[in-house]
């Protein structure tokens, strides 16, 4: 079977998932962060990625400003990396940043549809196309100490006549050197419905997720362990290549009632800031740009009565291997995270200061921004 055929097969297979045990007790420490240990004196417009280097400096990508910078919060210094363009040492839409061996960094550049390595001193070196020759997109959600890329095949929807959409998709590890692909987990595909939106020269008509749907999320640690947070029966488990899953206990929680204010806030978020639009042709060309979508009509959508335990893109893994899951809270309350250890057990809860948004982790640190009334984002570092 060809490698493409194997990928298609992976996307339709399902595996049995071990059920968690008794619900974990809720008497765990609650840490409320207050003052940052450092702040940067210049604002960003739209932080898309952040990566802490070994010496404590951070690389920050700004999607709206189309900029990459190395920022030193201790001294206030800033160094520009590369510039806009499609040639060597250039980028068009800088997005996520992931660690690579040797303290290098992987840049996801949707504008040029390529992945580019950044050296510790800020040089952009070798690049590779995001579109693989076998027809799938290298859209990484993480990396490991061997330089492998981790992504899922949720967007692989090749179907023949009369075939239905697969009900599950694979999370895989991809070796950039050999091209080998290992399946880490199979996750159920979220329910999708018809979505239409247009504005500022951008239009979309197709399938999309319904608001406040319970979903399963995953993220990867630098040691190659993959954390999976399950949305229906809330718990966290760890997966690795060739090893059995480590399943944590179920987490008891009280669902948060969905209010009209929540619906309005959701619609406001959908129509504010920059939204990424990607266009790919058969040869892996084209690229991405940012657009602002019109505000959805909340009366045309189906809404649940309560919020699921966590929103989409809620799971992050720290450099030391903790899984942080952002919780759904009442409208207006600060971001709150459940923290899970390597066994999948919830060990504490962390509450960010009011108005802060988490953007990344370092060794014992947490990075968040505070957005002002003009929409500018001010970067801060906290001890965690």
CSV table of C-alpha atoms in Angstrom, one decimal:
chain,number,residue,atom,x,y,z
A,1,UNK,CA,0.0,0.0,0.0
A,2,UNK,CA,1.3,3.5,-0.8
A,3,UNK,CA,2.0,6.0,2.0
A,4,UNK,CA,-1.0,8.0,0.9
A,5,UNK,CA,-3.2,4.9,1.1
A,6,UNK,CA,-1.9,4.2,4.5
A,7,UNK,CA,-2.9,7.7,5.6
A,8,UNK,CA,-6.4,7.3,4.2
A,9,UNK,CA,-6.7,4.0,6.1
A,10,UNK,CA,-5.5,5.6,9.3
A,11,UNK,CA,-8.2,8.2,9.0
A,12,UNK,CA,-11.0,5.6,9.0
A,13,UNK,CA,-9.7,3.2,11.7
A,14,UNK,CA,-11.0,3.4,15.3
A,15,UNK,CA,-9.4,2.1,18.4
A,16,UNK,CA,-10.9,1.3,21.8
A,17,UNK,CA,-10.3,4.0,24.4
A,18,UNK,CA,-9.8,2.9,28.0
A,19,UNK,CA,-12.5,4.3,30.4
A,20,UNK,CA,-11.3,6.4,33.3
A,21,UNK,CA,-11.8,5.4,36.8
A,22,UNK,CA,-13.7,7.1,39.6
A,23,UNK,CA,-14.0,10.9,39.5
A,24,UNK,CA,-11.1,12.7,41.0
A,25,UNK,CA,-11.7,14.7,44.2
A,26,UNK,CA,-12.0,18.5,43.7
A,27,UNK,CA,-10.0,19.5,46.8
A,28,UNK,CA,-6.9,20.6,44.9
A,29,UNK,CA,-4.7,23.7,45.2
A,30,UNK,CA,-5.9,26.8,43.4
A,31,UNK,CA,-3.2,29.3,42.4
A,32,UNK,CA,-4.2,32.8,41.4
A,33,UNK,CA,-1.4,34.7,39.6
A,34,UNK,CA,-1.1,38.4,40.4
A,35,UNK,CA,1.9,40.5,39.4
A,36,UNK,CA,4.1,39.6,36.4
A,37,UNK,CA,7.8,39.1,37.1
A,38,UNK,CA,8.6,41.0,33.8
A,39,UNK,CA,6.8,43.0,31.2
A,40,UNK,CA,7.8,44.2,27.7
A,41,UNK,CA,7.6,47.9,27.1
A,42,UNK,CA,6.4,47.7,23.4
A,43,UNK,CA,3.1,46.3,22.3
A,44,UNK,CA,2.3,43.7,19.7
A,45,UNK,CA,-0.7,43.7,17.3
A,46,UNK,CA,-1.5,40.0,17.1
A,47,UNK,CA,0.7,37.5,18.8
A,48,UNK,CA,0.5,34.2,16.9
A,49,UNK,CA,3.4,32.3,18.4
A,50,UNK,CA,5.9,32.4,21.2
A,51,UNK,CA,8.9,30.3,22.0
A,52,UNK,CA,11.3,30.7,25.0
A,53,UNK,CA,15.0,30.2,24.2
A,54,UNK,CA,17.6,28.6,26.5
A,55,UNK,CA,18.9,32.0,27.7
A,56,UNK,CA,15.4,33.3,28.6
A,57,UNK,CA,14.8,35.4,25.6
A,58,UNK,CA,11.7,34.7,23.6
A,59,UNK,CA,10.9,34.6,19.8
A,60,UNK,CA,7.5,36.2,19.1
A,61,UNK,CA,5.6,36.1,15.8
A,62,UNK,CA,3.1,38.9,15.0
A,63,UNK,CA,0.6,37.9,12.4
A,64,UNK,CA,-0.7,41.4,11.7
A,65,UNK,CA,2.6,43.2,11.6
A,66,UNK,CA,4.1,40.3,9.6
A,67,UNK,CA,7.1,40.3,11.9
A,68,UNK,CA,9.4,38.0,13.9
A,69,UNK,CA,11.3,39.4,16.9
A,70,UNK,CA,13.6,38.1,19.6
A,71,UNK,CA,12.6,39.9,22.8
A,72,UNK,CA,14.5,40.1,26.0
A,73,UNK,CA,12.1,41.0,28.8
A,74,UNK,CA,15.0,41.4,31.3
A,75,UNK,CA,16.7,44.2,29.3
A,76,UNK,CA,13.9,45.4,27.1
A,77,UNK,CA,16.0,44.8,24.0
A,78,UNK,CA,14.4,43.6,20.7
A,79,UNK,CA,16.0,42.1,17.6
A,80,UNK,CA,14.1,41.8,14.3
A,81,UNK,CA,14.4,38.5,12.4
A,82,UNK,CA,14.2,38.5,8.6
A,83,UNK,CA,11.6,40.4,6.8
A,84,UNK,CA,8.5,40.0,4.6
A,85,UNK,CA,8.9,38.2,1.3
A,86,UNK,CA,9.1,34.7,-0.3
A,87,UNK,CA,12.9,34.3,-0.6
A,88,UNK,CA,15.5,32.9,1.7
A,89,UNK,CA,15.4,34.5,5.2
A,90,UNK,CA,11.8,35.8,4.5
A,91,UNK,CA,8.3,35.0,5.5
A,92,UNK,CA,4.8,36.2,4.6
A,93,UNK,CA,2.5,35.1,7.4
A,94,UNK,CA,4.5,34.1,10.6
A,95,UNK,CA,2.4,31.9,12.9
A,96,UNK,CA,3.2,29.1,15.4
A,97,UNK,CA,6.7,28.6,16.8
A,98,UNK,CA,7.9,25.2,18.0
A,99,UNK,CA,11.2,24.0,19.6
A,100,UNK,CA,13.7,22.0,17.6
A,101,UNK,CA,16.9,20.2,18.8
A,102,UNK,CA,19.8,22.5,19.5
A,103,UNK,CA,17.6,25.3,20.8
A,104,UNK,CA,16.5,26.0,17.2
A,105,UNK,CA,12.9,27.0,16.4
A,106,UNK,CA,10.4,25.9,13.8
A,107,UNK,CA,8.4,28.7,12.2
A,108,UNK,CA,5.0,27.9,10.5
A,109,UNK,CA,4.8,30.4,7.6
A,110,UNK,CA,1.3,30.1,6.1
A,111,UNK,CA,1.9,33.0,3.7
A,112,UNK,CA,4.6,30.9,1.9
A,113,UNK,CA,3.1,27.5,2.9
A,114,UNK,CA,6.4,26.4,4.3
A,115,UNK,CA,8.2,25.5,7.5
A,116,UNK,CA,11.4,27.3,8.3
A,117,UNK,CA,14.0,26.7,10.9
A,118,UNK,CA,15.4,29.6,13.0
A,119,UNK,CA,18.8,29.3,14.7
A,120,UNK,CA,19.2,30.5,18.3
A,121,UNK,CA,20.8,33.7,17.1
A,122,UNK,CA,17.9,34.5,14.8
A,123,UNK,CA,18.9,33.3,11.4
A,124,UNK,CA,16.2,31.8,9.1
A,125,UNK,CA,17.8,28.7,7.5
A,126,UNK,CA,16.4,25.7,5.7
A,127,UNK,CA,12.8,25.5,4.7
A,128,UNK,CA,10.4,22.8,3.5
A,129,UNK,CA,7.0,22.9,1.9
A,130,UNK,CA,4.0,22.3,4.1
A,131,UNK,CA,2.2,20.4,1.3
A,132,UNK,CA,3.7,16.8,1.3
A,133,UNK,CA,4.1,15.1,-2.0
A,134,UNK,CA,1.6,12.4,-0.9
A,135,UNK,CA,-1.1,15.1,-0.7
A,136,UNK,CA,-1.5,15.9,3.0
A,137,UNK,CA,-0.7,19.1,4.8
A,138,UNK,CA,2.2,19.3,7.3
A,139,UNK,CA,0.3,21.5,9.8
A,140,UNK,CA,2.3,20.9,13.0
A,141,UNK,CA,0.7,21.1,16.5
A,142,UNK,CA,4.0,20.2,18.1
A,143,UNK,CA,7.6,18.8,17.8
A,144,UNK,CA,9.8,16.6,19.9
A,145,UNK,CA,13.5,16.3,20.8
A,146,UNK,CA,14.2,14.2,17.7
A,147,UNK,CA,12.8,16.9,15.4
A,148,UNK,CA,9.6,15.0,14.5
A,149,UNK,CA,6.5,16.9,13.6
A,150,UNK,CA,3.1,16.1,15.2
A,151,UNK,CA,-0.1,16.8,13.4
A,152,UNK,CA,-3.5,15.3,12.8
A,153,UNK,CA,-5.3,14.1,9.8
A,154,UNK,CA,-8.6,15.7,10.6
A,155,UNK,CA,-8.6,17.5,7.3
A,156,UNK,CA,-7.9,14.4,5.2
A,157,UNK,CA,-11.3,13.8,3.8
A,158,UNK,CA,-10.8,11.9,0.6
A,159,UNK,CA,-14.0,10.1,-0.2
A,160,UNK,CA,-15.1,8.0,-3.1
A,161,UNK,CA,-18.6,8.0,-4.6
A,162,UNK,CA,-21.2,7.0,-2.0
A,163,UNK,CA,-18.7,7.1,0.9
A,164,UNK,CA,-19.4,9.1,4.1
A,165,UNK,CA,-17.1,11.2,6.1
A,166,UNK,CA,-14.9,9.1,8.4
A,167,UNK,CA,-16.0,9.3,12.0
A,168,UNK,CA,-12.4,9.5,13.4
A,169,UNK,CA,-9.0,10.8,12.5
A,170,UNK,CA,-5.4,10.0,13.3
A,171,UNK,CA,-2.9,12.0,15.4
A,172,UNK,CA,0.6,11.2,13.9
A,173,UNK,CA,4.3,11.7,14.4
A,174,UNK,CA,6.2,12.5,11.2
A,175,UNK,CA,9.9,12.0,10.8
A,176,UNK,CA,11.2,14.7,8.5
A,177,UNK,CA,14.3,12.8,7.6
A,178,UNK,CA,12.9,9.4,6.8
A,179,UNK,CA,9.3,10.3,6.0
A,180,UNK,CA,8.1,7.6,8.4
A,181,UNK,CA,4.7,8.2,10.0
A,182,UNK,CA,3.6,6.7,13.3
A,183,UNK,CA,0.0,6.8,14.6
A,184,UNK,CA,-0.2,8.1,18.2
A,185,UNK,CA,-4.0,8.1,18.7
A,186,UNK,CA,-7.3,8.0,16.9
A,187,UNK,CA,-9.8,10.7,17.9
A,188,UNK,CA,-13.5,11.0,17.0
A,189,UNK,CA,-14.3,13.6,14.5
A,190,UNK,CA,-16.4,16.5,15.9
A,191,UNK,CA,-19.9,17.0,14.6
A,192,UNK,CA,-20.0,19.5,11.8
A,193,UNK,CA,-22.6,21.6,10.0
A,194,UNK,CA,-23.0,24.0,7.1
A,195,UNK,CA,-21.3,27.3,7.7
A,196,UNK,CA,-21.5,30.4,5.4
A,197,UNK,CA,-19.7,33.7,5.9
A,198,UNK,CA,-18.4,36.5,3.7
A,199,UNK,CA,-16.8,39.9,4.1
A,200,UNK,CA,-13.9,42.1,3.0
A,201,UNK,CA,-13.5,40.1,-0.3
A,202,UNK,CA,-13.4,36.8,1.6
A,203,UNK,CA,-16.2,34.2,1.4
A,204,UNK,CA,-16.5,30.7,2.8
A,205,UNK,CA,-19.2,28.1,2.3
A,206,UNK,CA,-18.6,24.6,3.7
A,207,UNK,CA,-18.5,22.6,6.9
A,208,UNK,CA,-17.6,23.9,10.3
A,209,UNK,CA,-18.0,23.3,14.0
A,210,UNK,CA,-21.0,24.4,15.9
A,211,UNK,CA,-20.3,26.8,18.8
A,212,UNK,CA,-19.7,25.4,22.3
A,213,UNK,CA,-19.5,21.8,21.1
A,214,UNK,CA,-17.7,19.3,23.3
A,215,UNK,CA,-14.5,18.4,21.5
A,216,UNK,CA,-11.4,16.4,22.2
A,217,UNK,CA,-8.1,18.2,22.2
A,218,UNK,CA,-4.5,17.1,22.0
A,219,UNK,CA,-1.0,18.5,22.4
A,220,UNK,CA,2.6,17.1,22.5
A,221,UNK,CA,5.5,17.4,25.0
A,222,UNK,CA,9.0,17.7,23.8
A,223,UNK,CA,9.8,14.2,24.9
A,224,UNK,CA,7.2,12.9,22.4
A,225,UNK,CA,4.4,12.1,24.8
A,226,UNK,CA,1.0,13.3,23.5
A,227,UNK,CA,-1.6,14.5,25.9
A,228,UNK,CA,-5.3,14.0,25.0
A,229,UNK,CA,-8.1,15.9,26.8
A,230,UNK,CA,-11.5,14.2,26.3
A,231,UNK,CA,-14.5,16.5,26.2
A,232,UNK,CA,-17.5,14.2,26.8
A,233,UNK,CA,-16.0,12.3,29.8
A,234,UNK,CA,-13.6,14.9,31.0
A,235,UNK,CA,-10.2,13.4,31.7
A,236,UNK,CA,-6.6,13.5,30.3
A,237,UNK,CA,-4.5,10.7,29.0
A,238,UNK,CA,-1.0,10.4,27.7
A,239,UNK,CA,0.0,8.5,24.5
A,240,UNK,CA,3.3,7.6,23.0
A,241,UNK,CA,4.6,5.7,20.0
A,242,UNK,CA,4.4,1.9,20.7
A,243,UNK,CA,3.3,2.3,24.3
A,244,UNK,CA,0.0,1.8,26.1
A,245,UNK,CA,-2.1,4.9,27.0
A,246,UNK,CA,-1.7,6.3,30.5
A,247,UNK,CA,-5.3,7.1,31.4
A,248,UNK,CA,-6.0,9.7,34.2
A,249,UNK,CA,-9.1,9.6,36.4
A,250,UNK,CA,-12.3,11.4,35.4
A,251,UNK,CA,-12.6,15.0,36.6
A,252,UNK,CA,-15.8,16.0,38.3
A,253,UNK,CA,-17.0,19.4,37.4
A,254,UNK,CA,-20.2,21.5,37.5
A,255,UNK,CA,-21.2,22.6,34.0
A,256,UNK,CA,-21.5,26.3,33.3
A,257,UNK,CA,-24.9,27.5,32.0
A,258,UNK,CA,-24.7,29.1,28.6
A,259,UNK,CA,-26.2,32.6,28.7
A,260,UNK,CA,-27.2,35.2,26.1
A,261,UNK,CA,-24.1,37.2,27.1
A,262,UNK,CA,-21.9,34.1,26.2
A,263,UNK,CA,-23.6,34.0,22.8
A,264,UNK,CA,-23.0,37.7,22.1
A,265,UNK,CA,-19.4,37.4,23.3
A,266,UNK,CA,-18.8,34.4,21.0
A,267,UNK,CA,-20.2,36.3,18.0
A,268,UNK,CA,-18.0,39.3,18.9
A,269,UNK,CA,-14.9,37.2,19.0
A,270,UNK,CA,-15.7,35.7,15.6
A,271,UNK,CA,-15.9,39.2,14.1
A,272,UNK,CA,-12.9,40.8,15.8
A,273,UNK,CA,-9.2,40.7,15.2
A,274,UNK,CA,-7.5,38.7,12.5
A,275,UNK,CA,-8.8,35.4,11.1
A,276,UNK,CA,-6.4,33.2,9.1
A,277,UNK,CA,-7.6,32.1,5.6
A,278,UNK,CA,-5.5,29.5,3.8
A,279,UNK,CA,-5.7,28.7,0.1
A,280,UNK,CA,-3.9,25.7,-1.3
A,281,UNK,CA,-3.7,24.5,-4.9
A,282,UNK,CA,-2.9,21.0,-6.1
A,283,UNK,CA,0.9,21.7,-6.2
A,284,UNK,CA,1.1,23.0,-2.7
A,285,UNK,CA,1.3,26.6,-3.7
A,286,UNK,CA,-0.8,29.7,-2.8
A,287,UNK,CA,-0.7,30.7,0.8
A,288,UNK,CA,-2.6,32.5,3.6
A,289,UNK,CA,-3.7,35.9,4.6
A,290,UNK,CA,-5.7,37.6,7.4
A,291,UNK,CA,-9.3,38.7,7.1
A,292,UNK,CA,-12.0,39.9,9.3
A,293,UNK,CA,-15.3,38.0,9.1
A,294,UNK,CA,-18.7,39.6,9.5
A,295,UNK,CA,-20.5,39.0,12.8
A,296,UNK,CA,-22.5,35.8,12.8
A,297,UNK,CA,-26.2,35.9,13.4
A,298,UNK,CA,-26.6,34.1,16.7
A,299,UNK,CA,-30.3,33.4,16.1
A,300,UNK,CA,-29.4,31.2,13.1
A,301,UNK,CA,-27.2,28.9,15.2
A,302,UNK,CA,-28.0,25.9,17.5
A,303,UNK,CA,-26.8,26.4,21.1
A,304,UNK,CA,-26.4,23.9,23.9
A,305,UNK,CA,-27.8,24.7,27.4
A,306,UNK,CA,-24.5,24.4,29.1
A,307,UNK,CA,-20.8,24.8,28.1
A,308,UNK,CA,-18.6,21.8,27.7
A,309,UNK,CA,-15.7,21.4,30.2
A,310,UNK,CA,-13.2,23.2,27.9
A,311,UNK,CA,-13.2,25.2,24.6
A,312,UNK,CA,-11.5,24.4,21.4
A,313,UNK,CA,-7.7,24.7,21.4
A,314,UNK,CA,-7.8,24.5,25.2
A,315,UNK,CA,-4.8,22.1,25.7
A,316,UNK,CA,-1.1,23.1,26.0
A,317,UNK,CA,1.9,21.1,27.3
A,318,UNK,CA,4.7,22.8,29.2
A,319,UNK,CA,8.4,22.1,28.6
A,320,UNK,CA,8.5,20.0,31.8
A,321,UNK,CA,5.6,17.9,30.6
A,322,UNK,CA,2.5,19.2,32.4
A,323,UNK,CA,-0.8,19.4,30.5
A,324,UNK,CA,-2.7,22.6,31.0
A,325,UNK,CA,-6.4,22.6,30.0
A,326,UNK,CA,-8.3,25.9,29.8
A,327,UNK,CA,-11.7,25.6,31.5
A,328,UNK,CA,-15.0,27.1,30.4
A,329,UNK,CA,-15.9,29.7,33.0
A,330,UNK,CA,-18.7,32.3,33.5
A,331,UNK,CA,-18.6,35.2,31.1
A,332,UNK,CA,-16.2,37.9,32.3
A,333,UNK,CA,-14.2,35.6,34.6
A,334,UNK,CA,-10.4,35.3,34.1
A,335,UNK,CA,-8.8,32.4,32.2
A,336,UNK,CA,-8.6,29.3,34.4
A,337,UNK,CA,-6.6,26.2,33.8
A,338,UNK,CA,-6.6,22.6,35.2
A,339,UNK,CA,-3.0,21.3,35.4
A,340,UNK,CA,-2.4,17.6,34.9
A,341,UNK,CA,0.8,15.6,35.7
A,342,UNK,CA,2.5,12.8,33.7
A,343,UNK,CA,0.0,10.3,35.0
A,344,UNK,CA,-3.1,12.3,33.9
A,345,UNK,CA,-4.0,13.3,37.4
A,346,UNK,CA,-5.2,16.9,38.0
A,347,UNK,CA,-2.8,18.4,40.5
A,348,UNK,CA,-3.8,22.1,40.8
A,349,UNK,CA,-5.8,24.9,39.1
A,350,UNK,CA,-4.2,28.1,37.9
A,351,UNK,CA,-6.1,31.4,37.4
A,352,UNK,CA,-4.6,34.1,35.3
A,353,UNK,CA,-4.9,37.8,36.3
A,354,UNK,CA,-8.1,39.5,34.9
A,355,UNK,CA,-7.8,40.3,31.2
A,356,UNK,CA,-4.8,38.1,30.5
A,357,UNK,CA,-4.5,35.6,27.7
A,358,UNK,CA,-2.0,32.7,27.8
A,359,UNK,CA,0.3,32.6,24.8
A,360,UNK,CA,3.1,30.2,25.9
A,361,UNK,CA,5.4,28.6,28.4
A,362,UNK,CA,9.1,28.5,29.3
A,363,UNK,CA,11.0,26.7,32.0
A,364,UNK,CA,9.1,27.5,35.1
A,365,UNK,CA,7.5,30.5,33.4
A,366,UNK,CA,4.2,31.5,31.7
A,367,UNK,CA,3.7,34.2,29.1
A,368,UNK,CA,0.5,36.1,28.7
A,369,UNK,CA,-0.7,39.3,27.1
A,370,UNK,CA,-2.9,42.1,28.3
A,371,UNK,CA,-4.9,43.7,25.5
A,372,UNK,CA,-5.7,47.4,25.9
A,373,UNK,CA,-8.7,49.3,24.6
A,374,UNK,CA,-6.9,50.0,21.3
A,375,UNK,CA,-6.4,46.2,20.7
A,376,UNK,CA,-2.7,46.3,21.4
A,377,UNK,CA,-1.2,43.3,23.2
A,378,UNK,CA,1.3,43.9,26.0
A,379,UNK,CA,3.5,40.8,26.8
A,380,UNK,CA,4.1,39.7,30.4
A,381,UNK,CA,6.0,36.9,32.0
A,382,UNK,CA,4.9,35.1,35.2
A,383,UNK,CA,6.5,32.5,37.4
A,384,UNK,CA,4.4,29.3,37.5
